[in-house]
mmCIF file of C-alpha atoms in Angstrom:
data_model
loop_
_atom_site.group_PDB
_atom_site.id
_atom_site.type_symbol
_atom_site.label_atom_id
_atom_site.label_comp_id
_atom_site.label_asym_id
_atom_site.label_seq_id
_atom_site.Cartn_x
_atom_site.Cartn_y
_atom_site.Cartn_z
ATOM 1 C CA MET A 1 53.549 59.669 -91.817
ATOM 2 C CA ALA A 2 56.871 61.475 -92.121
ATOM 3 C CA LYS A 3 58.575 58.909 -89.931
ATOM 4 C CA THR A 4 57.221 56.065 -92.064
ATOM 5 C CA CYS A 5 58.259 57.746 -95.312
ATOM 6 C CA ARG A 6 61.783 58.272 -93.981
ATOM 7 C CA ARG A 7 61.973 54.629 -92.984
ATOM 8 C CA THR A 8 60.682 53.482 -96.374
ATOM 9 C CA ALA A 9 62.943 55.860 -98.266
ATOM 10 C CA SER A 10 65.973 54.590 -96.358
ATOM 11 C CA LEU A 11 65.371 51.143 -97.829
ATOM 12 C CA LYS A 12 66.548 52.475 -101.191
ATOM 13 C CA ASN A 13 70.082 52.740 -99.810
ATOM 14 C CA LEU A 14 70.282 49.152 -98.616
ATOM 15 C CA GLY A 15 72.126 46.393 -100.400
ATOM 16 C CA PRO A 16 70.883 42.842 -100.975
ATOM 17 C CA SER A 17 71.820 41.802 -97.428
ATOM 18 C CA GLY A 18 70.000 44.780 -95.878
ATOM 19 C CA SER A 19 73.145 46.717 -95.107
ATOM 20 C CA GLY A 20 74.534 49.870 -96.707
ATOM 21 C CA SER A 21 76.256 49.447 -100.031
ATOM 22 C CA SER A 22 78.200 51.741 -102.342
ATOM 23 C CA ASN A 23 76.407 50.051 -105.236
ATOM 24 C CA PRO A 24 72.789 50.050 -104.009
ATOM 25 C CA VAL A 25 70.148 47.761 -105.435
ATOM 26 C CA SER A 26 67.352 49.551 -107.247
ATOM 27 C CA TRP A 27 64.155 48.715 -105.445
ATOM 28 C CA ALA A 28 62.237 49.735 -108.549
ATOM 29 C CA ASN A 29 63.597 46.589 -110.256
ATOM 30 C CA MET A 30 62.341 44.171 -107.592
ATOM 31 C CA LEU A 31 60.556 41.145 -109.037
ATOM 32 C CA PRO A 32 56.869 42.041 -109.456
ATOM 33 C CA GLU A 33 55.737 38.851 -107.702
ATOM 34 C CA ILE A 34 57.834 39.595 -104.609
ATOM 35 C CA LEU A 35 56.874 43.265 -104.555
ATOM 36 C CA ARG A 36 53.183 42.466 -104.916
ATOM 37 C CA GLU A 37 53.358 39.939 -102.063
ATOM 38 C CA ILE A 38 55.132 42.442 -99.771
ATOM 39 C CA ILE A 39 52.607 45.186 -100.399
ATOM 40 C CA HIS A 40 49.709 42.729 -100.125
ATOM 41 C CA ARG A 41 50.865 41.727 -96.642
ATOM 42 C CA VAL A 42 51.281 45.339 -95.569
ATOM 43 C CA GLU A 43 47.833 46.204 -96.934
ATOM 44 C CA ALA A 44 46.183 43.259 -95.167
ATOM 45 C CA SER A 45 47.817 43.934 -91.793
ATOM 46 C CA GLU A 46 47.420 47.729 -91.688
ATOM 47 C CA ASP A 47 43.668 48.141 -92.135
ATOM 48 C CA LYS A 48 43.154 51.211 -89.945
ATOM 49 C CA TRP A 49 44.700 54.634 -89.525
ATOM 50 C CA PRO A 50 47.241 55.679 -88.376
ATOM 51 C CA GLN A 51 48.827 52.282 -89.152
ATOM 52 C CA ARG A 52 47.502 52.438 -92.713
ATOM 53 C CA GLN A 53 49.979 55.210 -93.447
ATOM 54 C CA ASN A 54 52.473 52.386 -94.080
ATOM 55 C CA VAL A 55 50.448 51.414 -97.172
ATOM 56 C CA VAL A 56 50.679 55.002 -98.408
ATOM 57 C CA ALA A 57 54.421 54.979 -97.678
ATOM 58 C CA CYS A 58 54.827 51.990 -100.015
ATOM 59 C CA GLY A 59 53.326 54.083 -102.779
ATOM 60 C CA CYS A 60 55.849 56.859 -102.093
ATOM 61 C CA VAL A 61 58.963 54.830 -102.989
ATOM 62 C CA CYS A 62 58.763 55.199 -106.773
ATOM 63 C CA LYS A 63 56.305 55.062 -109.662
ATOM 64 C CA HIS A 64 56.552 51.266 -109.953
ATOM 65 C CA TRP A 65 55.770 50.802 -106.267
ATOM 66 C CA ARG A 66 52.940 53.319 -106.508
ATOM 67 C CA ASP A 67 51.312 51.469 -109.416
ATOM 68 C CA VAL A 68 51.549 48.121 -107.634
ATOM 69 C CA THR A 69 50.261 49.594 -104.372
ATOM 70 C CA LYS A 70 47.241 51.118 -106.113
ATOM 71 C CA GLU A 71 46.560 47.781 -107.814
ATOM 72 C CA VAL A 72 46.743 45.854 -104.527
ATOM 73 C CA VAL A 73 44.535 48.366 -102.719
ATOM 74 C CA GLU A 74 41.959 48.284 -105.531
ATOM 75 C CA LYS A 75 41.749 44.479 -105.472
ATOM 76 C CA ALA A 76 41.506 44.396 -101.681
ATOM 77 C CA SER A 77 38.610 46.869 -101.724
ATOM 78 C CA VAL A 78 36.459 44.296 -103.550
ATOM 79 C CA HIS A 79 36.571 41.976 -100.534
ATOM 80 C CA GLN A 80 36.872 44.598 -97.787
ATOM 81 C CA ALA A 81 35.153 47.800 -98.820
ATOM 82 C CA GLY A 82 35.509 51.042 -96.939
ATOM 83 C CA ASN A 83 39.242 51.327 -96.288
ATOM 84 C CA ILE A 84 40.484 54.884 -96.816
ATOM 85 C CA THR A 85 43.936 54.930 -98.410
ATOM 86 C CA PHE A 86 44.280 57.271 -101.388
ATOM 87 C CA PRO A 87 42.052 60.246 -102.396
ATOM 88 C CA PRO A 88 39.821 58.129 -104.726
ATOM 89 C CA SER A 89 38.789 56.146 -101.615
ATOM 90 C CA LEU A 90 36.773 59.175 -100.499
ATOM 91 C CA LYS A 91 34.338 58.637 -103.378
ATOM 92 C CA LYS A 92 33.878 54.919 -102.773
ATOM 93 C CA PRO A 93 31.266 53.343 -100.469
ATOM 94 C CA GLY A 94 32.089 53.129 -96.793
ATOM 95 C CA PRO A 95 32.269 49.912 -94.768
ATOM 96 C CA ARG A 96 29.310 47.544 -94.666
ATOM 97 C CA ASP A 97 29.230 46.330 -91.062
ATOM 98 C CA SER A 98 30.408 49.222 -88.883
ATOM 99 C CA PRO A 99 30.414 52.886 -89.954
ATOM 100 C CA HIS A 100 33.413 55.146 -90.362
ATOM 101 C CA GLN A 101 33.378 57.606 -87.469
ATOM 102 C CA CYS A 102 34.327 61.145 -88.476
ATOM 103 C CA LEU A 103 34.392 64.668 -87.090
ATOM 104 C CA VAL A 104 33.266 67.857 -88.822
ATOM 105 C CA LYS A 105 34.747 71.105 -87.492
ATOM 106 C CA ARG A 106 33.355 74.504 -88.393
ATOM 107 C CA ASP A 107 35.128 77.854 -88.666
ATOM 108 C CA LYS A 108 32.284 80.368 -88.565
ATOM 109 C CA LYS A 109 34.484 83.354 -89.345
ATOM 110 C CA SER A 110 35.707 82.006 -92.699
ATOM 111 C CA GLY A 111 32.696 79.824 -93.479
ATOM 112 C CA THR A 112 34.956 76.779 -93.758
ATOM 113 C CA PHE A 113 34.227 73.197 -92.708
ATOM 114 C CA TYR A 114 36.792 70.435 -92.163
ATOM 115 C CA LEU A 115 36.179 66.684 -92.265
ATOM 116 C CA TYR A 116 38.438 64.380 -90.238
ATOM 117 C CA LEU A 117 38.496 60.613 -89.830
ATOM 118 C CA ALA A 118 38.320 59.971 -86.080
ATOM 119 C CA LEU A 119 41.306 58.003 -84.769
ATOM 120 C CA SER A 120 40.061 57.772 -81.168
ATOM 121 C CA PRO A 121 36.726 57.962 -79.291
ATOM 122 C CA SER A 122 37.564 61.483 -78.085
ATOM 123 C CA PHE A 123 35.741 64.394 -79.709
ATOM 124 C CA LEU A 124 38.744 66.620 -78.945
ATOM 125 C CA ASP A 125 41.280 64.748 -81.092
ATOM 126 C CA GLU A 126 41.578 66.187 -84.584
ATOM 127 C CA GLY A 127 42.059 62.883 -86.405
ATOM 128 C CA LYS A 128 43.117 62.437 -90.024
ATOM 129 C CA PHE A 129 42.155 65.231 -92.416
ATOM 130 C CA LEU A 130 39.998 64.086 -95.342
ATOM 131 C CA LEU A 131 38.153 67.010 -96.950
ATOM 132 C CA ALA A 132 37.415 70.708 -96.543
ATOM 133 C CA ALA A 133 34.546 72.881 -97.779
ATOM 134 C CA ARG A 134 33.962 76.625 -97.916
ATOM 135 C CA ARG A 135 30.667 78.434 -98.127
ATOM 136 C CA TYR A 136 30.243 80.998 -100.926
ATOM 137 C CA ARG A 137 27.339 83.122 -102.087
ATOM 138 C CA ASN A 138 26.809 82.931 -105.846
ATOM 139 C CA GLY A 139 24.015 85.359 -106.704
ATOM 140 C CA ALA A 140 20.863 84.124 -104.980
ATOM 141 C CA HIS A 141 22.401 80.730 -104.322
ATOM 142 C CA ILE A 142 24.748 79.319 -101.696
ATOM 143 C CA GLU A 143 27.551 77.005 -102.803
ATOM 144 C CA TYR A 144 29.962 74.837 -100.838
ATOM 145 C CA ILE A 145 33.215 74.110 -102.686
ATOM 146 C CA ILE A 146 34.691 70.781 -101.510
ATOM 147 C CA SER A 147 38.431 70.164 -101.802
ATOM 148 C CA LEU A 148 41.207 67.798 -100.788
ATOM 149 C CA ASP A 149 43.312 70.826 -99.796
ATOM 150 C CA ALA A 150 42.132 72.966 -96.882
ATOM 151 C CA ASN A 151 44.194 75.882 -98.209
ATOM 152 C CA ASP A 152 43.030 75.698 -101.837
ATOM 153 C CA LEU A 153 39.236 75.837 -102.020
ATOM 154 C CA SER A 154 38.657 76.759 -105.653
ATOM 155 C CA GLN A 155 36.907 75.035 -108.545
ATOM 156 C CA ARG A 156 39.986 75.716 -110.665
ATOM 157 C CA SER A 157 42.211 73.707 -108.327
ATOM 158 C CA ASN A 158 43.436 70.163 -108.970
ATOM 159 C CA ALA A 159 42.371 69.459 -105.372
ATOM 160 C CA TYR A 160 38.715 70.269 -106.178
ATOM 161 C CA VAL A 161 36.475 67.197 -105.791
ATOM 162 C CA GLY A 162 32.955 68.596 -106.065
ATOM 163 C CA LYS A 163 30.445 71.093 -104.756
ATOM 164 C CA LEU A 164 27.042 71.530 -103.159
ATOM 165 C CA ARG A 165 24.593 74.119 -104.524
ATOM 166 C CA SER A 166 21.363 75.335 -102.901
ATOM 167 C CA ASP A 167 18.276 77.031 -104.271
ATOM 168 C CA PHE A 168 17.112 80.512 -103.259
ATOM 169 C CA LEU A 169 15.348 79.303 -100.081
ATOM 170 C CA GLY A 170 18.135 76.975 -99.035
ATOM 171 C CA THR A 171 15.788 73.980 -98.901
ATOM 172 C CA ASN A 172 16.754 72.126 -102.092
ATOM 173 C CA PHE A 173 20.343 71.118 -102.810
ATOM 174 C CA THR A 174 22.223 69.528 -105.701
ATOM 175 C CA ILE A 175 25.471 67.596 -105.264
ATOM 176 C CA TYR A 176 28.044 67.832 -108.070
ATOM 177 C CA ASP A 177 31.108 65.645 -108.612
ATOM 178 C CA SER A 178 34.229 66.937 -110.362
ATOM 179 C CA GLN A 179 34.641 63.582 -112.116
ATOM 180 C CA PRO A 180 32.098 61.523 -114.081
ATOM 181 C CA PRO A 181 30.692 58.793 -111.800
ATOM 182 C CA HIS A 182 30.817 56.338 -114.730
ATOM 183 C CA GLY A 183 31.696 56.171 -118.411
ATOM 184 C CA GLY A 184 28.339 57.337 -119.764
ATOM 185 C CA ALA A 185 27.794 60.235 -117.366
ATOM 186 C CA LYS A 186 26.831 63.569 -118.906
ATOM 187 C CA PRO A 187 28.130 66.855 -117.457
ATOM 188 C CA SER A 188 25.801 69.549 -116.219
ATOM 189 C CA SER A 189 24.664 71.770 -119.088
ATOM 190 C CA SER A 190 24.196 74.886 -116.953
ATOM 191 C CA LYS A 191 26.857 77.587 -117.287
ATOM 192 C CA ALA A 192 26.541 78.284 -113.559
ATOM 193 C CA ASP A 193 27.600 74.722 -112.838
ATOM 194 C CA ARG A 194 30.708 74.719 -115.027
ATOM 195 C CA ARG A 195 34.059 74.811 -113.285
ATOM 196 C CA VAL A 196 35.522 77.443 -115.620
ATOM 197 C CA ALA A 197 33.772 80.208 -117.486
ATOM 198 C CA SER A 198 35.247 79.688 -120.946
ATOM 199 C CA LYS A 199 37.766 77.242 -122.380
ATOM 200 C CA GLN A 200 39.237 74.379 -120.403
ATOM 201 C CA ILE A 201 42.487 75.438 -118.761
ATOM 202 C CA SER A 202 44.183 72.043 -118.501
ATOM 203 C CA PRO A 203 43.423 68.444 -119.534
ATOM 204 C CA GLN A 204 43.951 67.488 -115.888
ATOM 205 C CA VAL A 205 41.202 69.882 -114.759
ATOM 206 C CA PRO A 206 37.772 68.882 -116.181
ATOM 207 C CA ALA A 207 35.726 71.919 -117.214
ATOM 208 C CA ALA A 208 32.365 70.509 -116.120
ATOM 209 C CA ASN A 209 30.621 69.232 -113.004
ATOM 210 C CA PHE A 210 28.500 66.087 -112.905
ATOM 211 C CA GLU A 211 25.256 65.961 -110.960
ATOM 212 C CA VAL A 212 25.278 62.959 -108.608
ATOM 213 C CA GLY A 213 22.583 63.702 -106.063
ATOM 214 C CA GLN A 214 19.748 65.874 -104.820
ATOM 215 C CA LEU A 215 18.455 66.636 -101.343
ATOM 216 C CA SER A 216 15.266 68.376 -100.286
ATOM 217 C CA TYR A 217 13.968 69.624 -96.926
ATOM 218 C CA LYS A 218 10.205 69.447 -96.548
ATOM 219 C CA PHE A 219 8.311 72.632 -95.757
ATOM 220 C CA ASN A 220 6.691 72.982 -92.342
ATOM 221 C CA LEU A 221 4.184 75.725 -93.098
ATOM 222 C CA LEU A 222 1.940 74.817 -90.155
ATOM 223 C CA LYS A 223 4.931 75.128 -87.779
ATOM 224 C CA SER A 224 4.158 71.746 -86.212
ATOM 225 C CA ARG A 225 6.576 70.601 -83.544
ATOM 226 C CA GLY A 226 9.357 68.335 -84.642
ATOM 227 C CA PRO A 227 12.754 68.212 -86.334
ATOM 228 C CA ARG A 228 13.508 68.953 -89.975
ATOM 229 C CA ARG A 229 12.323 66.378 -92.495
ATOM 230 C CA MET A 230 14.534 65.596 -95.457
ATOM 231 C CA ILE A 231 14.784 63.211 -98.388
ATOM 232 C CA CYS A 232 17.922 62.498 -100.364
ATOM 233 C CA SER A 233 18.270 60.943 -103.806
ATOM 234 C CA LEU A 234 21.703 59.765 -104.969
ATOM 235 C CA LYS A 235 22.350 58.640 -108.529
ATOM 236 C CA CYS A 236 23.631 55.131 -109.013
ATOM 237 C CA LEU A 237 24.261 52.822 -111.958
ATOM 238 C CA SER A 238 21.339 50.973 -113.512
ATOM 239 C CA SER A 239 21.576 47.479 -114.957
ATOM 240 C CA ASN A 240 22.684 48.807 -118.358
ATOM 241 C CA GLY A 241 25.483 50.901 -116.877
ATOM 242 C CA THR A 242 23.850 54.325 -117.365
ATOM 243 C CA THR A 243 21.889 56.671 -115.149
ATOM 244 C CA SER A 244 18.383 57.889 -115.605
ATOM 245 C CA SER A 245 18.247 61.361 -117.160
ATOM 246 C CA ASN A 246 14.502 61.917 -117.274
ATOM 247 C CA ASN A 247 14.060 62.704 -113.598
ATOM 248 C CA SER A 248 13.806 66.458 -113.123
ATOM 249 C CA ARG A 249 14.071 68.288 -109.798
ATOM 250 C CA GLU A 250 10.273 68.654 -109.718
ATOM 251 C CA ASP A 251 9.932 64.877 -110.136
ATOM 252 C CA PHE A 252 12.375 64.398 -107.284
ATOM 253 C CA LYS A 253 10.543 66.748 -104.935
ATOM 254 C CA MET A 254 7.195 65.080 -105.617
ATOM 255 C CA ARG A 255 8.499 61.501 -105.693
ATOM 256 C CA SER A 256 7.231 59.198 -102.986
ATOM 257 C CA PRO A 257 9.827 57.672 -100.655
ATOM 258 C CA ASP A 258 8.552 54.288 -101.822
ATOM 259 C CA SER A 259 9.619 54.982 -105.415
ATOM 260 C CA SER A 260 10.974 51.912 -107.207
ATOM 261 C CA ASP A 261 13.271 53.896 -109.528
ATOM 262 C CA THR A 262 16.337 51.652 -109.539
ATOM 263 C CA CYS A 263 18.588 54.448 -110.789
ATOM 264 C CA TYR A 264 18.486 56.174 -107.423
ATOM 265 C CA THR A 265 19.364 55.318 -103.854
ATOM 266 C CA ILE A 266 16.757 57.162 -101.827
ATOM 267 C CA LEU A 267 17.303 58.034 -98.179
ATOM 268 C CA LYS A 268 15.141 59.843 -95.649
ATOM 269 C CA ASN A 269 15.633 61.008 -92.098
ATOM 270 C CA LYS A 270 14.723 58.558 -89.372
ATOM 271 C CA ALA A 271 11.683 59.726 -87.451
ATOM 272 C CA PRO A 272 12.509 60.622 -83.828
ATOM 273 C CA ARG A 273 10.342 59.811 -80.826
ATOM 274 C CA TRP A 274 8.863 62.313 -78.411
ATOM 275 C CA HIS A 275 10.272 61.832 -74.905
ATOM 276 C CA GLU A 276 7.569 62.744 -72.398
ATOM 277 C CA HIS A 277 9.934 63.158 -69.451
ATOM 278 C CA LEU A 278 12.517 65.271 -71.298
ATOM 279 C CA GLU A 279 9.854 66.974 -73.410
ATOM 280 C CA CYS A 280 11.906 66.830 -76.588
ATOM 281 C CA TRP A 281 12.357 64.767 -79.751
ATOM 282 C CA CYS A 282 14.947 62.020 -79.285
ATOM 283 C CA LEU A 283 17.034 59.697 -81.437
ATOM 284 C CA ASN A 284 19.492 57.079 -80.227
ATOM 285 C CA PHE A 285 22.910 58.256 -81.387
ATOM 286 C CA HIS A 286 24.688 55.698 -79.175
ATOM 287 C CA GLY A 287 26.734 58.356 -77.396
ATOM 288 C CA ARG A 288 28.012 59.982 -80.591
ATOM 289 C CA VAL A 289 25.891 63.130 -80.159
ATOM 290 C CA THR A 290 25.807 65.098 -76.898
ATOM 291 C CA ILE A 291 24.065 68.408 -77.658
ATOM 292 C CA ALA A 292 20.461 68.842 -78.806
ATOM 293 C CA SER A 293 20.274 70.663 -82.140
ATOM 294 C CA VAL A 294 17.935 71.001 -85.094
ATOM 295 C CA LYS A 295 20.932 69.993 -87.229
ATOM 296 C CA ASN A 296 21.075 66.481 -85.739
ATOM 297 C CA PHE A 297 19.730 63.742 -88.007
ATOM 298 C CA GLN A 298 19.932 60.093 -89.034
ATOM 299 C CA LEU A 299 19.341 58.803 -92.577
ATOM 300 C CA VAL A 300 17.946 55.385 -93.444
ATOM 301 C CA ALA A 301 17.117 53.652 -96.731
ATOM 302 C CA THR A 302 13.529 53.892 -97.963
ATOM 303 C CA THR A 303 13.598 51.264 -100.709
ATOM 304 C CA ASP A 304 15.305 47.974 -101.344
ATOM 305 C CA GLN A 305 17.025 48.502 -104.715
ATOM 306 C CA SER A 306 17.276 44.739 -105.312
ATOM 307 C CA ARG A 307 13.489 44.332 -105.129
ATOM 308 C CA PRO A 308 11.456 46.990 -106.950
ATOM 309 C CA GLY A 309 8.744 48.275 -104.644
ATOM 310 C CA GLY A 310 10.283 46.651 -101.578
ATOM 311 C CA LYS A 311 10.855 48.597 -98.388
ATOM 312 C CA GLY A 312 14.328 49.206 -97.065
ATOM 313 C CA ASP A 313 15.785 48.597 -93.625
ATOM 314 C CA GLU A 314 14.623 51.664 -91.726
ATOM 315 C CA GLU A 315 16.457 50.600 -88.566
ATOM 316 C CA THR A 316 19.972 50.532 -90.053
ATOM 317 C CA VAL A 317 21.330 54.072 -89.960
ATOM 318 C CA LEU A 318 23.452 54.771 -93.053
ATOM 319 C CA LEU A 319 24.448 58.305 -92.034
ATOM 320 C CA GLN A 320 24.162 60.162 -88.765
ATOM 321 C CA PHE A 321 25.221 63.691 -87.938
ATOM 322 C CA GLY A 322 25.081 65.550 -84.661
ATOM 323 C CA LYS A 323 26.497 68.240 -82.442
ATOM 324 C CA VAL A 324 29.104 67.610 -79.737
ATOM 325 C CA GLY A 325 30.536 71.143 -79.324
ATOM 326 C CA ASN A 326 29.955 74.742 -80.362
ATOM 327 C CA ASP A 327 31.655 74.108 -83.706
ATOM 328 C CA THR A 328 32.259 70.350 -83.601
ATOM 329 C CA PHE A 329 29.982 67.670 -85.031
ATOM 330 C CA THR A 330 30.202 63.913 -85.534
ATOM 331 C CA MET A 331 29.533 62.267 -88.898
ATOM 332 C CA ASP A 332 29.250 58.476 -89.130
ATOM 333 C CA TYR A 333 28.575 56.828 -92.496
ATOM 334 C CA ARG A 334 28.521 53.414 -94.147
ATOM 335 C CA GLN A 335 27.581 51.772 -97.456
ATOM 336 C CA PRO A 336 26.266 52.821 -99.901
ATOM 337 C CA LEU A 337 27.478 56.339 -99.036
ATOM 338 C CA SER A 338 31.005 57.580 -99.636
ATOM 339 C CA ALA A 339 32.841 60.124 -97.481
ATOM 340 C CA PHE A 340 32.318 62.766 -100.185
ATOM 341 C CA GLN A 341 28.561 62.117 -100.411
ATOM 342 C CA ALA A 342 28.114 61.984 -96.640
ATOM 343 C CA PHE A 343 30.041 65.233 -96.141
ATOM 344 C CA ALA A 344 27.993 67.008 -98.818
ATOM 345 C CA ILE A 345 24.736 65.847 -97.218
ATOM 346 C CA CYS A 346 25.843 67.050 -93.783
ATOM 347 C CA LEU A 347 26.771 70.472 -95.154
ATOM 348 C CA THR A 348 23.110 71.022 -96.071
ATOM 349 C CA SER A 349 22.154 71.094 -92.388
ATOM 350 C CA PHE A 350 24.086 74.348 -91.827
ATOM 351 C CA GLY A 351 22.178 77.550 -92.367
ATOM 352 C CA THR A 352 18.739 78.731 -91.302
ATOM 353 C CA LYS A 353 15.676 77.116 -92.906
ATOM 354 C CA LEU A 354 12.742 79.109 -91.524
ATOM 355 C CA ALA A 355 10.139 77.409 -93.718
ATOM 356 C CA CYS A 356 11.256 73.964 -92.551
ATOM 357 C CA GLU A 357 11.399 74.454 -88.783
#
């Protein structure tokens, strides 16, 4: 990234013929049509990291270049969803055809988790850093603060993107976004879910959190053999551009997976099969998970949102998470999930859930 930025920055000292000049041309005054075409070609050709850092480098030249780059990237995302370029990309749906492959690394001592975009098939390579989360105890609840900055994990930070909050038993979770998911979104009314205790500190730091999803682990009171069972409900826009506000947590916990509520995308874990020879529950992770763990899971859609009452594709895995090392896990996600949503869901698997195992 640094090498690319130096190369891009050096262009500012070139004259019209591409050579040094004592009276340099201002690249900020380049014709918009030419600039847009240049950045469009770079964006189209560099669709994966680390090559995609060249698109980011274009946005580092000056404010004019940054605005044009953001415009080009936004338009391109309509036809090719899932590319990760700037921080807002982390809250947009992943790719449709093949999932983004990521790694989650855990630091047990500090209670911190790091999300990386995998740049190679190796589980040992760190990859590109995307998000970090830290586990906090807030009274009887556990919270995970999610941030763009691994060294600044605070709700008061400009790098704060959202949080995950559990109930007393650690079986029900709520996902909060730092930004409204759409124009009509209402912030959480609970004082415990506000980012700051009193007045807003800065216009750039919203004082409220916005609830965007819920996740629940089913109780296993009979202690029957098998993995954890979970159901996840993520808010999405309805046809009138608003979200449903009359669905309480109790409604969510009791709702059938076949619910036709079009204001939610509902996911559940894919049921594993019992392997008689290995004497264990098995899922096909296609080589992306190597260590058996109760934390391993795959999520599939339970309803087809385009047809009320219709069943979803329970073979297409939208999110899978599994263990590959003592503190290393893989996380692969695709549409309709974003990196932020997928990371928050995976964080719920950490921690003991005695009533669910």
